Coordinates of C-alpha atoms in Angstrom, one line a residue:
M1 CA 37.3 95.7 39.5
L2 CA 39.3 95.1 42.5
F3 CA 42.7 97.0 41.6
G4 CA 41.9 99.5 38.9
T5 CA 38.5 101.0 41.6
I6 CA 41.2 101.5 44.4
V7 CA 44.3 103.1 42.2
G8 CA 41.8 105.0 39.8
S9 CA 39.6 106.9 43.0
L10 CA 43.7 108.2 44.0
A11 CA 43.2 110.7 41.7
D12 CA 41.2 112.5 43.3
K13 CA 43.4 113.0 46.3
Q14 CA 47.0 112.5 45.3
G15 CA 46.1 114.0 41.6
R16 CA 44.7 113.8 38.2
K17 CA 48.1 114.8 36.4
R18 CA 49.9 112.1 38.4
A19 CA 47.2 109.7 38.3
C20 CA 47.6 109.7 34.2
I21 CA 51.2 109.2 34.4
T22 CA 50.6 106.7 36.5
Y23 CA 48.1 104.8 33.8
C24 CA 51.0 105.6 31.0
I25 CA 53.8 103.9 33.7
T26 CA 51.3 100.9 34.4
Y27 CA 50.2 100.2 30.7
I28 CA 54.0 100.3 29.7
L29 CA 55.0 97.5 32.2
S30 CA 51.8 95.4 31.0
C31 CA 53.0 95.9 27.5
I32 CA 56.6 94.3 28.6
T33 CA 54.9 91.2 30.3
K34 CA 53.7 90.3 27.0
H35 CA 57.0 89.3 26.1
S36 CA 57.0 86.3 28.8
P37 CA 55.5 83.2 28.7
E38 CA 55.2 82.6 32.1
Y39 CA 51.3 82.8 33.4
R40 CA 52.5 84.3 36.7
I41 CA 54.1 87.3 34.6
L42 CA 51.4 87.7 32.4
M43 CA 48.5 87.6 34.9
I44 CA 50.6 90.8 36.6
G45 CA 50.3 92.6 33.2
R46 CA 46.4 91.5 33.3
V47 CA 46.4 93.6 36.7
L48 CA 48.4 96.3 35.5
G49 CA 46.4 97.0 32.9
G50 CA 43.0 96.8 34.8
I51 CA 44.4 99.4 36.9
A52 CA 45.5 101.5 33.5
T53 CA 41.9 100.8 32.6
S54 CA 40.3 102.4 35.2
L55 CA 42.9 105.4 35.0
L56 CA 42.1 105.7 31.1
F57 CA 38.3 106.0 31.8
S58 CA 38.4 108.3 35.0
A59 CA 41.9 110.2 35.4
F60 CA 41.9 112.2 32.2
E61 CA 38.4 113.3 31.6
S62 CA 38.7 114.3 35.4
W63 CA 41.4 116.5 34.5
L64 CA 40.1 118.2 31.9
V65 CA 37.0 119.4 33.1
A66 CA 38.5 120.6 36.2
E67 CA 41.4 122.6 33.8
H68 CA 38.3 123.6 31.5
N69 CA 36.5 125.4 34.5
K70 CA 39.5 126.5 35.8
R71 CA 40.3 128.4 33.0
G72 CA 36.9 129.7 32.6
F73 CA 36.0 128.5 28.9
E74 CA 32.7 128.0 27.8
Q75 CA 30.7 125.4 28.4
Q76 CA 29.6 124.4 25.2
W77 CA 33.5 123.8 24.0
L78 CA 33.1 121.1 26.5
S79 CA 31.2 119.3 24.4
L80 CA 32.7 120.0 21.1
T81 CA 36.0 118.4 22.5
F82 CA 34.5 115.3 23.9
S83 CA 33.0 114.4 20.6
K84 CA 36.2 115.4 18.9
A85 CA 38.3 113.2 21.7
I86 CA 35.5 110.3 20.6
F87 CA 35.7 110.8 16.8
I88 CA 39.5 111.3 16.3
G89 CA 40.7 109.3 19.4
N90 CA 38.0 105.9 19.4
G91 CA 37.4 106.2 15.9
L92 CA 40.1 107.7 13.3
I93 CA 43.2 106.7 15.4
A94 CA 41.7 103.3 16.6
I95 CA 41.9 102.6 12.7
L96 CA 45.2 103.6 12.0
S97 CA 46.5 101.6 14.9
G98 CA 44.9 98.6 13.6
L99 CA 46.3 99.1 10.3
F100 CA 49.5 100.0 12.0
G101 CA 49.5 96.7 14.0
N102 CA 49.1 94.9 11.1
L103 CA 51.7 96.0 9.3
L104 CA 53.8 95.4 12.1
V105 CA 53.1 91.7 12.3
D106 CA 51.8 90.5 9.1
S107 CA 54.1 92.7 6.4
L108 CA 57.4 93.4 8.8
S109 CA 57.2 89.9 10.3
L110 CA 58.0 91.2 13.7
G111 CA 56.0 89.0 15.6
P112 CA 52.4 89.3 17.8
V113 CA 54.3 91.1 20.4
A114 CA 55.6 93.9 18.4
P115 CA 52.1 96.2 18.5
F116 CA 52.4 96.0 21.9
D117 CA 56.0 96.9 22.1
A118 CA 54.5 100.0 19.7
A119 CA 51.8 100.6 22.4
A120 CA 54.9 101.2 24.7
C121 CA 56.5 103.6 22.9
F122 CA 53.2 105.8 22.1
L123 CA 52.9 106.0 25.7
A124 CA 56.1 107.0 26.4
I125 CA 55.6 110.0 24.3
G126 CA 52.4 110.8 26.0
M127 CA 53.9 110.3 29.0
A128 CA 56.5 113.3 28.4
I129 CA 53.6 115.3 27.0
I130 CA 51.9 115.7 30.0
F131 CA 55.0 116.0 32.2
S132 CA 55.8 118.8 30.4
S133 CA 53.1 120.7 29.6
W134 CA 50.0 119.8 31.8
T135 CA 49.2 121.6 35.2
E136 CA 48.3 119.4 38.1
N137 CA 44.5 119.7 39.6
F138 CA 42.8 118.1 42.3
G139 CA 39.4 116.9 43.4
D140 CA 39.0 117.0 47.5
P141 CA 43.0 117.5 48.6
S142 CA 42.3 117.7 52.3
E143 CA 44.8 115.9 54.1
N144 CA 42.8 114.2 56.5
K145 CA 40.5 112.3 53.8
D146 CA 41.8 108.5 53.5
L147 CA 40.8 106.2 50.7
L148 CA 37.6 104.5 53.0
T149 CA 36.2 108.1 53.8
Q150 CA 36.4 109.2 50.2
F151 CA 34.7 106.1 49.2
R152 CA 32.0 106.7 52.1
G153 CA 31.5 110.1 50.4
A154 CA 31.0 109.0 46.8
A155 CA 28.8 105.9 48.3
I156 CA 26.6 109.1 49.9
A157 CA 26.5 110.9 47.2
I158 CA 25.4 108.5 44.7
A159 CA 22.7 107.6 47.1
S160 CA 21.6 111.6 47.7
D161 CA 21.3 113.0 44.9
E162 CA 18.9 110.7 42.4
K163 CA 20.5 112.0 38.9
I164 CA 24.2 110.6 39.8
A165 CA 22.5 107.2 40.9
L166 CA 20.5 107.2 37.0
L167 CA 23.9 108.3 35.3
G168 CA 25.6 105.5 37.4
A169 CA 22.8 102.7 36.3
I170 CA 22.6 104.0 32.8
Q171 CA 26.3 103.8 31.9
S172 CA 26.7 100.4 33.8
L173 CA 23.8 98.8 31.5
F174 CA 25.1 100.5 28.3
E175 CA 28.8 99.7 28.8
G176 CA 28.2 96.4 30.0
S177 CA 25.9 95.6 26.6
M178 CA 28.5 97.3 24.9
Y179 CA 31.5 94.9 25.8
T180 CA 29.2 91.7 26.1
F181 CA 28.9 92.7 22.1
V182 CA 32.5 92.7 21.9
F183 CA 32.5 89.0 22.3
L184 CA 29.5 88.3 20.9
W185 CA 29.9 89.5 17.2
T186 CA 32.4 87.1 16.0
P187 CA 30.7 83.9 16.8
A188 CA 27.0 85.9 15.5
L189 CA 28.8 86.7 12.0
S190 CA 30.3 83.3 11.9
P191 CA 28.6 80.2 13.1
N192 CA 29.5 77.9 10.8
D193 CA 33.2 78.8 10.7
E194 CA 32.3 81.4 7.6
E195 CA 35.7 82.9 6.3
I196 CA 34.6 86.8 7.6
P197 CA 37.4 89.7 7.1
H198 CA 37.8 90.5 11.5
G199 CA 40.0 93.5 10.5
F200 CA 37.7 94.9 7.2
I201 CA 34.4 94.6 9.8
F202 CA 36.0 96.1 12.9
A203 CA 37.3 98.8 10.7
T204 CA 33.7 99.3 9.4
F205 CA 32.3 99.6 13.1
M206 CA 35.0 102.1 13.8
L207 CA 33.7 104.2 11.1
A208 CA 30.1 103.9 11.9
S209 CA 31.1 105.2 15.5
M210 CA 32.9 108.1 14.0
L211 CA 29.9 109.0 12.5
G212 CA 27.8 108.7 15.7
S213 CA 30.4 110.9 17.2
S214 CA 30.5 113.2 14.4
L215 CA 26.2 113.3 14.9
A216 CA 27.1 113.6 18.3
S217 CA 28.9 116.8 18.3
R218 CA 26.1 118.4 15.9
L219 CA 23.5 117.4 18.4
M220 CA 25.6 118.9 21.4
A221 CA 25.8 122.2 19.3
R222 CA 22.4 123.2 19.5
S223 CA 20.2 124.2 22.5
A224 CA 17.6 121.7 21.8
P225 CA 17.3 118.7 21.8
R226 CA 19.1 118.2 25.1
V227 CA 21.1 115.5 25.7
E228 CA 18.9 113.9 27.9
S229 CA 16.3 114.2 25.3
Y230 CA 17.9 112.8 22.6
M231 CA 19.9 109.7 24.0
Q232 CA 16.4 108.4 25.2
I233 CA 16.3 107.6 21.5
V234 CA 19.5 106.5 21.0
F235 CA 19.4 103.8 23.8
V236 CA 15.8 102.5 21.8
I237 CA 17.5 102.6 18.3
S238 CA 20.7 100.8 20.0
S239 CA 18.4 97.8 21.8
A240 CA 16.3 97.3 18.6
S241 CA 19.6 96.8 16.6
L242 CA 20.8 94.3 19.2
L243 CA 17.6 92.4 18.2
L244 CA 18.6 91.5 14.8
P245 CA 20.6 88.3 15.6
I246 CA 17.4 86.8 16.9
I247 CA 14.8 88.3 14.4
T248 CA 17.3 86.5 11.6
N249 CA 17.5 83.5 13.4
F250 CA 13.6 82.8 13.6
L251 CA 13.3 84.5 9.9
V252 CA 16.4 83.2 7.9
A253 CA 16.8 79.4 8.0
P254 CA 20.1 79.0 8.9
S255 CA 23.0 77.5 6.6
K256 CA 24.5 74.0 7.3
V257 CA 27.3 74.3 5.0
K258 CA 30.6 75.0 7.0
G259 CA 32.9 77.6 5.6
G260 CA 32.1 79.9 2.6
S261 CA 31.8 83.9 3.1
I262 CA 29.3 85.6 5.3
S263 CA 25.8 84.4 5.2
F264 CA 22.6 86.7 3.9
A265 CA 21.8 86.6 7.6
G266 CA 25.3 87.6 8.9
C267 CA 24.8 91.1 6.2
L268 CA 21.6 92.3 8.0
Q269 CA 23.3 91.4 11.4
L270 CA 25.7 93.1 10.3
L271 CA 23.7 96.6 9.5
G272 CA 22.5 96.0 13.1
F273 CA 25.9 95.8 14.6
C274 CA 27.2 98.7 12.6
T275 CA 23.9 101.0 13.8
F276 CA 25.0 99.4 17.2
E277 CA 28.3 101.1 16.8
A278 CA 27.0 104.2 15.6
C279 CA 25.3 104.8 19.2
V280 CA 28.2 103.9 20.6
G281 CA 29.8 107.0 18.9
I282 CA 26.6 109.1 20.1
F283 CA 27.0 107.7 23.7
W284 CA 30.6 108.4 24.6
P285 CA 30.9 112.4 23.9
S286 CA 26.9 112.6 25.5
I287 CA 27.6 110.7 28.8
M288 CA 30.9 112.6 29.1
K289 CA 28.7 115.6 28.8
M290 CA 26.2 114.7 31.3
R291 CA 28.7 113.3 33.9
S292 CA 30.5 117.0 33.5
Q293 CA 26.8 118.3 34.6
Y294 CA 25.8 116.1 37.4
I295 CA 29.1 114.6 39.4
P296 CA 30.5 116.9 41.8
E297 CA 33.8 117.8 41.3
E298 CA 35.6 117.0 44.7
A299 CA 34.8 113.2 43.8
R300 CA 34.4 113.2 40.2
S301 CA 37.0 110.5 40.0
T302 CA 36.2 108.4 42.9
I303 CA 32.2 108.3 41.5
M304 CA 33.0 107.6 37.9
N305 CA 35.3 104.5 39.1
F306 CA 32.1 103.6 41.5
F307 CA 30.2 103.0 38.7
R308 CA 32.6 100.6 36.8
I309 CA 32.2 97.9 39.9
P310 CA 28.8 96.9 38.4
L311 CA 30.2 96.6 35.3
N312 CA 32.9 94.5 35.7
I313 CA 30.9 92.5 38.0
F314 CA 28.1 92.0 35.1
V315 CA 30.9 91.2 32.4
C316 CA 32.6 88.5 34.2
I317 CA 29.4 86.5 35.0
V318 CA 28.6 87.2 31.2
L319 CA 32.0 85.8 30.3
Y320 CA 31.9 82.8 32.7
N321 CA 28.8 82.1 31.3
V322 CA 28.6 82.7 27.5
D323 CA 28.6 79.0 26.8
A324 CA 25.5 77.9 29.3
F325 CA 23.3 80.4 26.9
P326 CA 22.7 80.3 23.0
I327 CA 24.1 83.5 21.3
T328 CA 20.6 84.6 21.2
I329 CA 19.8 84.7 24.7
M330 CA 22.7 86.2 25.1
F331 CA 21.9 89.5 22.7
G332 CA 18.3 89.8 23.7
M333 CA 19.5 90.4 27.8
C334 CA 21.5 93.2 26.2
S335 CA 18.7 94.3 24.1
I336 CA 16.7 94.7 27.6
F337 CA 19.6 96.4 29.3
L338 CA 19.7 99.0 26.8
F339 CA 15.0 99.3 26.5
V340 CA 15.9 99.9 30.8
A341 CA 18.7 102.3 30.1
S342 CA 16.2 104.2 27.9
I343 CA 13.4 104.1 30.8
L344 CA 16.2 105.3 32.8
Q345 CA 16.8 108.1 30.5
R346 CA 13.4 109.0 30.3
R347 CA 13.6 109.4 34.3
L348 CA 16.7 111.4 34.3
M349 CA 15.0 114.0 31.7
A350 CA 12.0 114.3 34.0
I351 CA 14.3 115.6 37.0
S352 CA 16.9 117.1 35.2
D353 CA 15.8 120.4 36.0
K354 CA 15.9 120.1 39.7
P355 CA 18.2 121.0 41.9

């Protein structure tokens, strides 16, 4: 939240290609710190990881949109690129990476840090490709703007344009719920220390996300329904899917037996979680499409990093108080946030045609 927002916002001024190379370097350094048992070194690694994550979620998308527009490509191709990026990158590659990491640790017995070393190698290859084949593009290259002026300009853009403010609120609500879900699904499916196949379940989630992104590409290829329209339904479905742990807690008597395999209630929840992951698969390319439409080019990275500030604060608060509330309360809170996102999406749909 602190370091990533500042460094990520420099992409508009210093160049998006340079920011993407910086992402590769900072994450390689973060991976290297995993070899140290020293807490201070590991904490430096987390700071570098935070900076890299911020760049990952802003600089690459900003570079792509600017380059797409600079080359005069059709606007519709951008939607297809986003959906393919989520399908291949967040879905297929995530599954293959998990299997490859498992192979390095379990089958080849190279230790728990081996996947980080492998990641550093792939990052180096990616950095070489970026360095050799990408052209540079900027948001606002004017020399007289310092970082504080950039932040002020981004804040004014968000405050003066309701569409940007709504988009930021929607993104923070959905991603906040999504990151909370990441921490909650394991204890939800194994409340009595049931033996659940974590790797297989994660792969199933990624498959559901791939199906969602594939559906999103088909929806965005059509002129109707518009992204702003169908996302209302997606948020309502995602809200309902996270209510399943609460419903099953009331309807199905909890098992008192420790261990064993996944329970019937766990299977019902798993179905809801896969539905939520499918909604995540639809969300990513769709929010990218809306960001490309509504966020001004000159401050794209800065505004996108602004959106992540409330998200990071929310996740920190949730994780700090995760033991203070029952898991059903946490899921209920996420479900309410997603329902609020659907209401805000409805408002965005209503004003989307206004200049």
